[in-house]
């Protein structure tokens, strides 16, 4: 969504991109084949596979190891300044740990709420007679975009680091090693991220993450595959607003069974029957 006017705007030093989607194994096969063709490789390169967290992406800018700005994605070019709110999130370090971080270090990832915390927030909303949130993602968005940061502070928002924006120096040469660097800087990174050497391995990781989906304790809506080597990512580049080196393999929509208990027909003044 375009940024609202209530928060100051922040222009992203490096645009925040979105991802193309795959909906079947064949789509993923086509993605891998496209990457190989573009790079003129006889074998697939290594890919990371990681859960696609269903939250809000956020860009955290650190200068000399200190958090200076936190911004929402907005339209990808310009987001909202949510620094005061993000400073209340326990999982977002105010200072980077270790010492191998670059002086300008923009860490990107997902702000989200766990299932149990979402249920507790809705129970509290109900007690207060306030509007209930439809899902954890909406509750996370509503909690972050509070003009009063003390309300955000009472919501147990969480953060996984998985990407980056401006870096004055690259601490690693692959997606995998970048995420390991973020862990050293004090961020939580997803323990289910895997390194795959073939299409079969990518699809196997997708199946195993899908099998765990209900027990993770937070919402995910798919698996993201990324070409591991940053050198290859650079050669692949972008098409419009999505990188050629990554794609999201979406899960089918969650299905549930509804028991229809009855249909009431109202007969109107003109004789019209309305169920
Ligand atoms: S990578 C240049 N990795 O999905 C690629 N995105 O549909 C940047 N998301 O806006 C994104 N989990 O909010 C990436 N492990 C993950 C992700 C992830 C969730 C979200 C992110 C992004 C959206 C794109």
XYZ file of N, CA and C and ligand atoms in Angstrom:
849
model
N 0.856 -1.201 0.000
C 0.000 0.000 0.000
C 0.882 1.237 0.000
N 0.378 2.296 -0.575
C 1.119 3.560 -0.569
C 1.209 4.057 0.868
N 2.307 4.742 1.207
C 2.440 5.203 2.594
C 1.324 6.176 2.990
N 0.868 6.082 4.227
C -0.144 7.026 4.706
C 0.585 8.292 5.139
N -0.161 9.338 5.363
C 0.488 10.629 5.649
C 0.761 10.804 7.140
N 0.342 9.831 7.959
C 0.470 10.024 9.401
C 1.909 9.861 9.884
N 2.686 9.069 9.169
C 4.078 8.857 9.550
C 4.974 9.609 8.565
N 6.138 10.006 9.037
C 7.095 10.626 8.115
C 7.496 9.593 7.064
N 7.832 10.057 5.890
C 8.205 9.134 4.818
C 9.718 8.913 4.817
N 10.089 7.716 4.388
C 11.516 7.379 4.288
C 11.750 6.840 2.881
N 12.703 7.422 2.176
C 13.050 6.897 0.844
C 14.070 5.781 1.035
N 13.785 4.589 0.506
C 14.715 3.470 0.677
C 15.967 3.690 -0.180
N 17.135 3.548 0.434
C 18.396 3.713 -0.303
C 18.478 2.676 -1.426
N 17.971 1.487 -1.168
C 17.868 0.413 -2.162
C 16.394 0.006 -2.153
N 15.708 -0.024 -3.297
C 14.271 -0.334 -3.289
C 13.970 -1.673 -2.613
N 12.799 -1.766 -1.983
C 12.359 -3.037 -1.382
C 11.482 -3.739 -2.415
N 11.982 -4.865 -2.894
C 11.312 -5.529 -4.011
C 10.273 -6.523 -3.532
N 9.461 -6.979 -4.479
C 8.553 -8.074 -4.155
C 9.047 -9.332 -4.871
N 8.292 -10.390 -4.797
C 8.718 -11.665 -5.364
C 7.702 -12.162 -6.372
N 8.195 -12.826 -7.409
C 7.290 -13.558 -8.305
C 6.807 -14.799 -7.574
N 5.689 -15.332 -8.020
C 5.102 -16.506 -7.355
C 5.145 -17.738 -8.241
N 5.309 -18.905 -7.611
C 5.122 -20.206 -8.256
C 3.991 -20.909 -7.514
N 3.145 -21.611 -8.254
C 2.025 -22.290 -7.610
C 2.082 -23.805 -7.762
N 3.094 -24.309 -8.468
C 3.197 -25.763 -8.669
C 4.664 -26.148 -8.791
N 4.926 -27.469 -8.693
C 6.289 -27.981 -8.879
C 6.808 -27.612 -10.272
N 5.901 -27.673 -11.258
C 6.317 -27.332 -12.633
C 6.771 -25.884 -12.722
N 6.050 -24.986 -12.020
C 6.454 -23.565 -12.028
C 7.868 -23.423 -11.455
N 8.162 -24.194 -10.394
C 9.496 -24.105 -9.776
C 10.544 -24.650 -10.758
N 10.204 -25.739 -11.438
C 11.102 -26.301 -12.464
C 11.390 -25.261 -13.540
N 10.356 -24.528 -13.957
C 10.540 -23.482 -14.982
C 11.449 -22.379 -14.460
N 11.261 -22.037 -13.178
C 12.106 -20.981 -12.563
C 13.575 -21.406 -12.585
N 13.840 -22.651 -12.168
C 15.230 -23.143 -12.130
C 15.804 -23.178 -13.554
N 14.991 -23.624 -14.512
C 15.454 -23.697 -15.913
C 15.767 -22.295 -16.440
N 14.921 -21.321 -16.096
C 15.168 -19.926 -16.548
C 16.487 -19.398 -15.999
N 16.732 -19.686 -14.707
C 17.978 -19.228 -14.069
C 19.179 -19.859 -14.780
N 19.098 -21.181 -15.044
C 20.211 -21.881 -15.708
C 20.450 -21.316 -17.106
N 19.359 -21.077 -17.841
C 19.474 -20.553 -19.212
C 20.109 -19.171 -19.183
N 19.619 -18.326 -18.275
C 20.122 -16.945 -18.202
C 21.621 -16.928 -17.897
N 22.030 -17.833 -16.987
C 23.439 -17.853 -16.559
C 24.287 -18.766 -17.435
N 23.602 -19.468 -18.362
C 24.298 -20.391 -19.241
C 25.047 -21.469 -18.436
N 24.336 -22.067 -17.474
C 24.930 -23.097 -16.618
C 24.407 -24.466 -17.033
N 25.264 -25.500 -17.020
C 24.796 -26.846 -17.358
C 24.041 -27.517 -16.210
N 24.319 -27.059 -14.972
C 23.678 -27.638 -13.772
C 23.020 -26.496 -13.004
N 21.999 -26.808 -12.176
C 21.420 -25.731 -11.371
C 22.438 -25.208 -10.357
N 22.422 -23.904 -10.081
C 23.272 -23.390 -9.005
C 22.637 -23.761 -7.667
N 23.339 -23.507 -6.572
C 22.744 -23.755 -5.248
C 21.678 -22.692 -4.967
N 20.606 -23.127 -4.300
C 19.526 -22.225 -3.893
C 19.316 -22.357 -2.386
N 18.975 -21.256 -1.732
C 18.449 -21.383 -0.371
C 16.944 -21.560 -0.489
N 16.359 -22.252 0.508
C 14.894 -22.388 0.613
C 14.556 -21.995 2.041
N 13.641 -21.067 2.204
C 13.307 -20.598 3.558
C 11.818 -20.290 3.648
N 11.232 -20.413 4.841
C 9.798 -20.126 4.969
C 9.491 -18.684 4.570
N 8.358 -18.501 3.920
C 7.885 -17.145 3.589
C 6.952 -16.704 4.715
N 7.481 -15.837 5.560
C 6.742 -15.398 6.749
C 5.622 -14.456 6.319
N 4.441 -14.665 6.879
C 3.299 -13.833 6.505
C 3.166 -12.687 7.503
N 4.014 -11.683 7.357
C 3.971 -10.523 8.252
C 4.144 -9.256 7.440
N 4.971 -8.343 7.978
C 5.217 -7.079 7.268
C 6.708 -6.922 7.097
N 7.148 -6.576 5.889
C 8.593 -6.425 5.751
C 9.025 -5.059 6.279
N 10.230 -5.029 6.805
C 10.729 -3.835 7.465
C 12.218 -3.708 7.176
N 12.671 -2.499 6.971
C 14.083 -2.235 6.701
C 14.674 -1.487 7.892
N 15.730 -2.047 8.472
C 16.360 -1.474 9.670
C 17.718 -0.932 9.279
N 17.905 0.367 9.442
C 19.189 0.959 9.048
C 20.057 1.200 10.281
N 21.253 0.598 10.259
C 22.232 0.762 11.338
C 23.396 1.578 10.809
N 23.794 2.584 11.553
C 24.994 3.349 11.214
C 25.967 3.186 12.361
N 27.156 2.714 12.053
C 28.186 2.420 13.071
C 27.622 1.524 14.170
N 26.789 0.578 13.744
C 26.270 -0.424 14.670
C 25.057 0.007 15.468
N 24.559 1.236 15.237
C 23.426 1.743 16.032
C 22.192 1.895 15.141
N 21.050 1.415 15.624
C 19.799 1.537 14.861
C 19.429 3.011 14.727
N 19.296 3.479 13.485
C 18.929 4.892 13.285
C 17.541 5.046 12.655
N 17.158 4.142 11.769
C 15.847 4.258 11.118
C 15.245 2.878 10.902
N 13.943 2.783 11.126
C 13.202 1.578 10.743
C 12.066 2.034 9.844
N 11.935 1.396 8.695
C 10.924 1.828 7.723
C 10.132 0.651 7.196
N 8.838 0.880 6.963
C 8.002 -0.137 6.322
C 8.344 -0.166 4.831
N 7.809 -1.168 4.141
C 8.101 -1.291 2.710
C 7.413 -0.173 1.925
N 6.174 0.162 2.283
C 5.416 1.155 1.515
C 5.235 0.686 0.086
N 5.535 1.557 -0.877
C 5.383 1.147 -2.284
C 6.687 0.551 -2.840
N 7.640 0.287 -1.944
C 8.912 -0.304 -2.372
C 9.999 0.752 -2.533
N 9.611 1.953 -2.936
C 10.576 3.047 -3.100
C 10.583 3.917 -1.852
N 9.406 4.084 -1.263
C 9.261 4.963 -0.114
C 8.332 4.311 0.905
N 8.786 4.233 2.151
C 7.965 3.636 3.204
C 7.709 4.631 4.317
N 7.240 4.120 5.445
C 6.927 4.977 6.584
C 7.975 4.813 7.675
N 8.263 5.904 8.334
C 9.240 5.902 9.418
C 8.564 5.368 10.688
N 8.888 4.136 11.045
C 8.295 3.513 12.234
C 9.394 3.238 13.281
N 10.411 4.075 13.278
C 11.569 3.849 14.155
C 11.160 3.752 15.634
N 10.342 4.705 16.093
C 9.968 4.719 17.519
C 9.247 3.423 17.885
N 8.395 2.936 16.982
C 7.647 1.715 17.247
C 8.563 0.489 17.246
N 9.456 0.444 16.274
C 10.323 -0.723 16.126
C 11.326 -0.814 17.289
N 11.695 0.329 17.842
C 12.603 0.304 18.998
C 12.001 -0.438 20.195
N 10.675 -0.605 20.201
C 10.031 -1.307 21.323
C 10.018 -2.823 21.111
N 10.473 -3.285 19.932
C 10.445 -4.729 19.653
C 11.707 -5.377 20.237
N 11.510 -6.264 21.169
C 12.647 -6.870 21.870
C 13.605 -7.601 20.954
N 13.091 -8.192 19.869
C 13.950 -8.972 18.975
C 14.727 -8.119 17.975
N 14.531 -6.807 17.994
C 15.297 -5.921 17.109
C 16.392 -5.262 17.944
N 17.678 -5.613 17.684
C 18.756 -5.021 18.493
C 18.866 -3.507 18.265
N 19.102 -2.768 19.347
C 19.354 -1.329 19.216
C 20.794 -1.104 18.784
N 21.648 -2.049 19.178
C 23.051 -2.006 18.751
C 23.407 -3.377 18.206
N 24.173 -3.410 17.126
C 24.570 -4.695 16.553
C 25.616 -5.356 17.442
N 25.501 -6.671 17.554
C 26.483 -7.431 18.338
C 27.702 -7.737 17.463
N 28.740 -8.242 18.081
C 29.963 -8.601 17.351
C 30.675 -7.364 16.852
N 31.574 -7.559 15.872
C 32.263 -6.375 15.347
C 32.538 -6.426 13.852
N 32.021 -7.457 13.149
C 32.330 -7.496 11.707
C 31.241 -6.835 10.863
N 30.345 -6.042 11.486
C 29.291 -5.397 10.700
C 29.842 -4.196 9.935
N 29.242 -3.930 8.733
C 29.648 -2.750 7.978
C 29.110 -1.475 8.646
N 29.771 -0.337 8.428
C 29.354 0.905 9.073
C 27.929 1.306 8.687
N 27.581 1.097 7.418
C 26.179 1.269 7.022
C 25.650 -0.122 6.730
N 24.624 -0.488 7.461
C 24.148 -1.873 7.424
C 22.629 -1.858 7.510
N 21.967 -2.089 6.379
C 20.499 -2.139 6.386
C 20.050 -3.591 6.378
N 19.467 -4.011 7.481
C 18.989 -5.384 7.625
C 17.486 -5.383 7.375
N 17.041 -6.304 6.519
C 15.612 -6.388 6.200
C 15.054 -7.736 6.599
N 13.802 -7.722 6.949
C 13.165 -8.972 7.347
C 11.705 -8.743 7.635
N 11.120 -9.682 8.363
C 9.673 -9.673 8.561
C 9.322 -9.476 10.023
N 8.426 -8.521 10.269
C 7.835 -8.333 11.596
C 6.543 -9.142 11.610
N 6.349 -9.930 12.635
C 5.167 -10.791 12.664
C 4.755 -11.049 14.110
N 3.590 -11.668 14.266
C 3.092 -12.067 15.592
C 2.886 -13.569 15.598
N 3.240 -14.218 16.690
C 2.981 -15.654 16.829
C 1.497 -15.904 17.089
N 1.083 -17.144 16.878
C -0.338 -17.492 17.040
C -0.843 -17.252 18.458
N -0.045 -17.663 19.458
C -0.507 -17.546 20.848
C -0.642 -16.072 21.232
N 0.333 -15.255 20.810
C 0.280 -13.826 21.129
C -0.887 -13.149 20.415
N -1.151 -13.597 19.187
C -2.298 -13.056 18.438
C -3.601 -13.351 19.192
N -3.744 -14.590 19.670
C -4.966 -14.969 20.400
C -5.116 -14.116 21.666
N -3.989 -13.874 22.356
C -4.040 -13.088 23.594
C -4.423 -11.635 23.296
N -3.904 -11.097 22.201
C -4.235 -9.704 21.831
C -5.721 -9.593 21.507
N -6.234 -10.560 20.763
C -7.666 -10.505 20.430
C -8.541 -10.676 21.663
N -8.101 -11.520 22.602
C -8.868 -11.692 23.848
C -8.924 -10.361 24.599
N -7.795 -9.663 24.614
C -7.730 -8.354 25.277
C -8.595 -7.325 24.538
N -8.553 -7.366 23.213
C -9.393 -6.438 22.426
C -10.864 -6.665 22.769
N -11.226 -7.945 22.901
C -12.616 -8.289 23.183
C -13.024 -7.753 24.562
N -12.110 -7.958 25.549
C -12.365 -7.493 26.913
C -12.586 -5.975 26.932
N -11.820 -5.278 26.091
C -11.922 -3.814 26.058
C -13.053 -3.325 25.153
N -13.749 -4.279 24.504
C -14.806 -3.898 23.579
C -14.277 -3.266 22.297
N -13.004 -3.599 21.967
C -12.400 -3.045 20.746
C -12.570 -4.035 19.595
N -12.301 -3.549 18.403
C -12.434 -4.357 17.186
C -11.420 -5.518 17.203
N -11.863 -6.707 16.782
C -10.948 -7.859 16.731
C -10.149 -7.823 15.418
N -8.915 -8.334 15.492
C -8.086 -8.432 14.285
C -8.430 -9.716 13.543
N -8.433 -9.640 12.205
C -8.835 -10.796 11.396
C -7.790 -11.903 11.419
N -6.526 -11.559 11.533
C -5.457 -12.565 11.486
C -4.180 -11.960 12.078
N -3.155 -12.798 12.324
C -1.928 -12.277 12.950
C -1.261 -11.171 12.128
N -1.342 -11.267 10.812
C -0.709 -10.258 9.970
C -1.354 -8.885 10.199
N -2.702 -8.858 10.198
C -3.402 -7.584 10.440
C -3.098 -7.055 11.829
N -3.012 -7.963 12.805
C -2.723 -7.531 14.179
C -1.307 -6.965 14.263
N -0.362 -7.588 13.537
C 1.015 -7.076 13.540
C 1.054 -5.696 12.891
N 0.337 -5.555 11.763
C 0.316 -4.255 11.064
C -0.321 -3.191 11.957
N -1.442 -3.548 12.588
C -2.137 -2.596 13.461
C -1.284 -2.221 14.668
N -0.489 -3.175 15.141
C 0.353 -2.930 16.317
C 1.546 -2.051 15.962
N 2.083 -2.239 14.755
C 3.261 -1.468 14.356
C 2.890 -0.030 14.000
N 1.765 0.125 13.293
C 1.413 1.450 12.795
C 0.563 2.201 13.824
N 1.111 2.303 15.016
C 0.465 3.039 16.101
C 1.210 4.350 16.267
N 0.500 5.453 16.300
C 1.195 6.728 16.525
C 1.754 6.766 17.938
N 1.109 6.037 18.858
C 1.580 5.952 20.243
C 2.413 4.669 20.388
N 3.739 4.823 20.421
C 4.625 3.657 20.443
C 4.458 2.829 21.718
N 3.862 3.397 22.770
C 3.689 2.614 23.997
C 2.651 1.497 23.778
N 1.769 1.678 22.792
C 0.824 0.591 22.463
C 1.592 -0.524 21.754
N 2.464 -0.150 20.807
C 3.305 -1.153 20.121
C 4.107 -1.947 21.156
N 4.619 -1.240 22.165
C 5.486 -1.877 23.164
C 4.759 -2.994 23.913
N 3.441 -2.889 24.017
C 2.679 -3.924 24.740
C 2.341 -5.126 23.864
N 2.653 -5.048 22.577
C 2.367 -6.150 21.644
C 3.670 -6.910 21.384
N 3.679 -8.216 21.616
C 4.950 -8.971 21.483
C 5.324 -9.267 20.028
N 5.621 -8.209 19.267
C 6.022 -8.380 17.869
C 7.380 -9.079 17.801
N 7.586 -9.842 16.739
C 8.828 -10.584 16.565
C 9.441 -10.244 15.216
N 10.687 -10.624 15.004
C 11.386 -10.253 13.767
C 12.333 -11.361 13.320
N 12.249 -11.728 12.020
C 13.220 -12.625 11.380
C 13.985 -11.826 10.327
N 15.305 -11.893 10.333
C 16.125 -11.201 9.328
C 16.399 -12.151 8.166
N 16.212 -11.685 6.913
C 16.466 -12.552 5.764
C 16.995 -11.821 4.532
N 17.095 -10.493 4.579
C 17.534 -9.748 3.387
C 18.219 -8.464 3.828
N 18.646 -7.638 2.891
C 19.380 -6.421 3.249
C 19.149 -5.349 2.189
N 19.446 -4.118 2.566
C 19.386 -2.996 1.634
C 20.792 -2.472 1.420
N 21.020 -1.197 1.770
C 22.362 -0.626 1.566
C 23.351 -1.242 2.552
N 24.517 -1.611 2.022
C 25.610 -2.142 2.845
C 26.877 -1.424 2.405
N 27.597 -0.796 3.324
C 28.824 -0.110 2.912
C 29.922 -1.119 2.565
N 29.760 -2.347 3.043
C 30.703 -3.424 2.730
C 29.936 -4.718 2.900
N 30.119 -5.667 1.958
C 29.389 -6.927 2.087
C 30.151 -7.862 3.027
N 29.484 -8.321 4.108
C 30.179 -9.204 5.038
C 30.272 -10.649 4.542
N 29.603 -10.981 3.437
C 29.613 -12.361 2.944
C 29.303 -12.347 1.455
N 29.472 -13.499 0.807
C 29.308 -13.570 -0.648
C 28.152 -14.473 -1.058
N 27.344 -14.920 -0.084
C 26.185 -15.752 -0.432
C 25.018 -15.409 0.482
N 23.825 -15.766 0.019
C 22.612 -15.554 0.817
C 22.754 -16.263 2.167
N 23.247 -17.500 2.098
C 23.380 -18.298 3.317
C 24.286 -17.597 4.331
N 25.464 -17.157 3.853
C 26.437 -16.546 4.764
C 25.988 -15.161 5.233
N 25.217 -14.455 4.415
C 24.677 -13.157 4.858
C 23.742 -13.375 6.062
N 22.908 -14.404 5.946
C 21.955 -14.669 7.039
C 22.719 -15.112 8.302
N 23.805 -15.870 8.103
C 24.623 -16.255 9.273
C 25.254 -15.005 9.907
N 25.653 -14.035 9.054
C 26.217 -12.780 9.579
C 25.154 -12.056 10.416
N 23.908 -12.028 9.924
C 22.842 -11.351 10.685
C 22.652 -12.011 12.050
N 22.802 -13.329 12.083
C 22.685 -14.040 13.368
C 23.794 -13.576 14.317
N 25.003 -13.408 13.799
C 26.112 -12.920 14.638
C 25.865 -11.487 15.117
N 25.129 -10.699 14.307
C 24.849 -9.310 14.709
C 23.750 -9.237 15.769
N 23.137 -10.411 16.066
C 22.137 -10.427 17.134
C 20.705 -10.584 16.671
N 20.496 -10.923 15.384
C 19.127 -11.109 14.888
C 18.700 -12.561 14.975
N 17.388 -12.784 15.062
C 16.863 -14.128 14.890
C 16.782 -14.411 13.406
N 17.230 -15.585 13.020
C 17.106 -16.004 11.624
C 16.374 -17.339 11.622
N 15.717 -17.618 10.499
C 14.835 -18.796 10.523
C 15.625 -20.101 10.533
N 15.378 -20.965 11.548
C 16.156 -22.205 11.646
C 15.813 -23.201 10.541
N 14.739 -22.961 9.792
C 14.356 -23.898 8.729
C 14.951 -23.540 7.371
N 15.741 -22.500 7.308
C 16.403 -22.174 6.035
C 17.335 -23.334 5.652
N 17.273 -23.756 4.394
C 18.083 -24.897 3.938
C 18.816 -24.517 2.660
N 19.940 -25.196 2.420
C 20.710 -24.979 1.191
C 20.478 -26.181 0.282
N 20.030 -25.917 -0.945
C 19.634 -27.006 -1.852
C 20.526 -27.025 -3.087
N 20.846 -28.230 -3.541
C 21.728 -28.369 -4.709
C 20.971 -28.820 -5.950
N 19.652 -29.069 -5.816
C 18.891 -29.548 -6.980
C 17.428 -29.168 -6.821
N 16.700 -29.260 -7.933
C 15.251 -29.003 -7.905
C 14.570 -29.984 -6.942
N 15.009 -31.257 -6.976
C 14.390 -32.270 -6.099
C 14.557 -31.868 -4.634
N 15.751 -31.347 -4.278
C 15.967 -30.923 -2.885
C 15.098 -29.724 -2.528
N 14.938 -28.793 -3.467
C 14.092 -27.616 -3.205
C 12.653 -28.060 -2.919
N 12.162 -28.983 -3.744
C 10.773 -29.431 -3.566
C 10.627 -30.249 -2.281
N 11.682 -30.975 -1.907
C 11.623 -31.746 -0.651
C 11.562 -30.797 0.550
N 12.316 -29.696 0.501
C 12.263 -28.722 1.603
C 10.865 -28.094 1.665
N 10.309 -27.791 0.496
C 8.945 -27.232 0.442
C 7.969 -28.172 1.146
N 8.054 -29.481 0.806
C 7.127 -30.461 1.415
C 7.340 -30.527 2.937
N 8.582 -30.501 3.377
C 8.792 -30.664 4.824
C 8.342 -29.404 5.566
N 8.549 -28.224 4.976
C 8.074 -27.001 5.648
C 6.539 -26.980 5.631
N 5.958 -27.432 4.520
C 4.486 -27.473 4.440
C 3.914 -28.410 5.510
N 4.615 -29.534 5.739
C 4.138 -30.501 6.741
C 4.199 -29.906 8.144
N 5.145 -29.022 8.370
C 5.312 -28.412 9.694
C 4.468 -27.154 9.867
N 3.826 -26.720 8.794
C 3.175 -25.404 8.772
C 2.279 -25.159 9.989
N 1.434 -26.138 10.307
C 0.446 -25.932 11.372
C 1.092 -25.871 12.754
N 2.309 -26.430 12.894
C 2.922 -26.489 14.227
C 4.038 -25.465 14.434
N 4.257 -24.573 13.465
C 5.347 -23.593 13.603
C 5.051 -22.534 14.663
N 3.761 -22.240 14.862
C 3.402 -21.205 15.839
C 3.328 -19.817 15.238
N 3.555 -19.686 13.941
C 3.384 -18.403 13.238
C 2.974 -18.705 11.806
N 2.375 -17.699 11.150
C 1.843 -17.919 9.805
C 2.942 -17.826 8.746
N 2.933 -18.789 7.843
C 3.771 -18.692 6.639
C 2.853 -18.974 5.454
N 3.183 -18.421 4.299
C 2.310 -18.669 3.149
C 3.049 -19.282 1.969
N 4.256 -19.788 2.245
C 4.983 -20.451 1.173
C 6.444 -20.607 1.533
N 7.238 -20.935 0.513
C 8.691 -21.088 0.679
C 9.355 -20.186 -0.362
N 10.386 -19.450 0.063
C 11.121 -18.573 -0.876
C 12.416 -19.278 -1.265
N 12.658 -19.378 -2.567
C 13.928 -19.915 -3.077
C 14.764 -18.746 -3.574
N 16.062 -18.744 -3.225
C 16.954 -17.679 -3.691
C 18.248 -18.295 -4.205
N 18.739 -17.812 -5.342
C 20.063 -18.230 -5.806
C 21.047 -17.859 -4.704
N 21.886 -18.822 -4.289
C 22.717 -18.587 -3.105
C 23.863 -17.603 -3.342
N 24.581 -17.759 -4.453
C 25.774 -16.920 -4.685
C 25.366 -15.500 -5.059
N 25.870 -14.513 -4.339
C 25.509 -13.123 -4.627
C 26.048 -12.669 -5.979
N 27.168 -13.243 -6.396
C 27.707 -12.918 -7.720
C 26.710 -13.306 -8.815
N 26.101 -14.480 -8.665
C 25.104 -14.932 -9.649
C 23.837 -14.082 -9.540
N 23.454 -13.727 -8.315
C 22.284 -12.845 -8.139
C 22.495 -11.546 -8.918
N 23.703 -10.999 -8.813
C 24.007 -9.742 -9.493
C 23.900 -9.876 -11.005
N 24.345 -11.033 -11.538
C 24.247 -11.236 -12.996
C 22.794 -11.386 -13.424
N 21.975 -11.993 -12.571
C 20.560 -12.224 -12.918
C 19.769 -10.916 -12.865
N 20.017 -10.092 -11.878
C 19.353 -8.790 -11.799
C 17.857 -8.881 -11.557
N 17.132 -7.867 -12.034
C 15.701 -7.719 -11.721
C 14.880 -7.545 -12.988
N 13.623 -7.924 -12.905
C 12.649 -7.552 -13.932
C 11.568 -6.764 -13.215
N 11.272 -5.600 -13.667
C 10.364 -4.643 -13.010
C 10.608 -4.626 -11.506
N 9.712 -5.197 -10.700
C 9.888 -5.038 -9.250
C 10.282 -6.317 -8.534
N 10.663 -7.362 -9.300
C 11.019 -8.631 -8.645
C 12.364 -9.132 -9.166
N 13.160 -9.745 -8.290
C 14.449 -10.258 -8.752
C 14.272 -11.514 -9.617
N 15.176 -11.693 -10.602
C 15.168 -12.941 -11.390
C 15.748 -14.088 -10.594
N 16.435 -13.768 -9.475
C 17.158 -14.812 -8.729
C 16.336 -15.390 -7.571
N 15.080 -14.974 -7.429
C 14.263 -15.503 -6.316
C 12.824 -15.692 -6.756
N 12.141 -16.584 -6.068
C 10.711 -16.760 -6.310
C 10.059 -17.290 -5.041
N 8.743 -17.082 -4.929
C 7.981 -17.602 -3.782
C 7.129 -18.768 -4.260
N 7.309 -19.923 -3.645
C 6.485 -21.101 -3.948
C 5.350 -21.098 -2.933
N 4.163 -20.700 -3.389
C 3.056 -20.474 -2.456
C 2.391 -21.789 -2.053
N 1.899 -21.832 -0.820
C 1.093 -22.974 -0.385
C -0.314 -22.791 -0.929
N -1.013 -23.911 -1.152
C -2.421 -23.759 -1.514
C -3.157 -23.098 -0.342
N -4.214 -22.357 -0.630
C -4.981 -21.703 0.441
C -5.415 -22.760 1.446
N -5.356 -22.421 2.736
C -5.758 -23.380 3.767
C -7.255 -23.657 3.633
N -7.603 -24.953 3.720
C -9.003 -25.330 3.538
C -9.590 -25.772 4.868
N -10.864 -25.504 5.048
C -11.562 -25.955 6.247
C -12.978 -26.331 5.836
N -13.659 -27.094 6.686
C -15.010 -27.526 6.372
C -16.002 -26.725 7.205
N -16.995 -26.195 6.553
C -18.056 -25.470 7.262
C -19.310 -26.326 7.246
N -19.918 -26.476 8.419
C -21.178 -27.209 8.490
C -22.323 -26.214 8.356
N -23.116 -26.398 7.344
C -24.249 -25.498 7.130
C -25.405 -25.969 8.010
N -25.804 -25.127 8.963
C -26.821 -25.546 9.938
C -28.236 -25.264 9.460
N -28.400 -24.355 8.556
C -29.745 -24.070 8.070
C -29.747 -22.826 7.215
N -30.804 -22.632 6.466
C -30.951 -21.424 5.651
C -32.302 -20.817 6.006
N -32.274 -19.585 6.432
C -33.538 -18.919 6.749
C -33.964 -18.071 5.565
N -35.210 -18.217 5.178
C -35.727 -17.424 4.062
C -36.664 -16.364 4.643
N -36.392 -15.125 4.310
C -37.301 -14.066 4.737
C -38.177 -13.687 3.552
N -39.462 -13.533 3.825
C -40.383 -13.113 2.757
C -40.639 -11.618 2.936
N -40.291 -10.868 1.952
C -40.411 -9.408 2.046
C -41.830 -8.935 1.749
N -42.027 -7.639 1.878
C -43.343 -7.014 1.695
C -43.878 -7.259 0.292
N -42.964 -7.321 -0.708
C -43.406 -7.514 -2.089
C -43.528 -8.992 -2.423
N -43.207 -9.870 -1.460
C -43.253 -11.311 -1.716
C -41.913 -11.873 -2.151
N -40.871 -11.024 -2.224
C -39.542 -11.528 -2.608
C -38.984 -12.396 -1.486
N -38.411 -13.557 -1.846
C -37.802 -14.464 -0.868
C -36.308 -14.187 -0.809
N -35.834 -13.866 0.375
C -34.402 -13.551 0.509
C -33.748 -14.493 1.509
N -32.789 -15.359 1.072
C -32.128 -16.250 2.029
C -31.159 -15.451 2.909
S 13.021 -11.977 0.174
C 14.345 -9.196 -3.082
N 12.497 -13.762 2.011
O 7.435 -11.688 0.953
C 13.594 -10.187 -2.306
N 10.792 -12.177 1.456
O 6.167 -11.419 -1.646
C 13.071 -9.635 -1.026
N 8.765 -12.420 2.801
O 7.898 -8.225 0.615
C 12.200 -10.520 -0.288
N 9.434 -14.094 4.049
O 7.669 -9.172 2.999
C 12.030 -12.723 1.308
N 12.172 -15.366 3.675
C 11.724 -14.330 2.970
C 10.438 -13.801 3.171
C 10.011 -12.730 2.387
C 8.443 -13.250 3.810
C 7.858 -11.374 2.250
C 8.468 -9.993 2.166
C 8.278 -9.562 0.743
C 7.210 -10.476 0.274
C 7.272 -10.677 -1.226
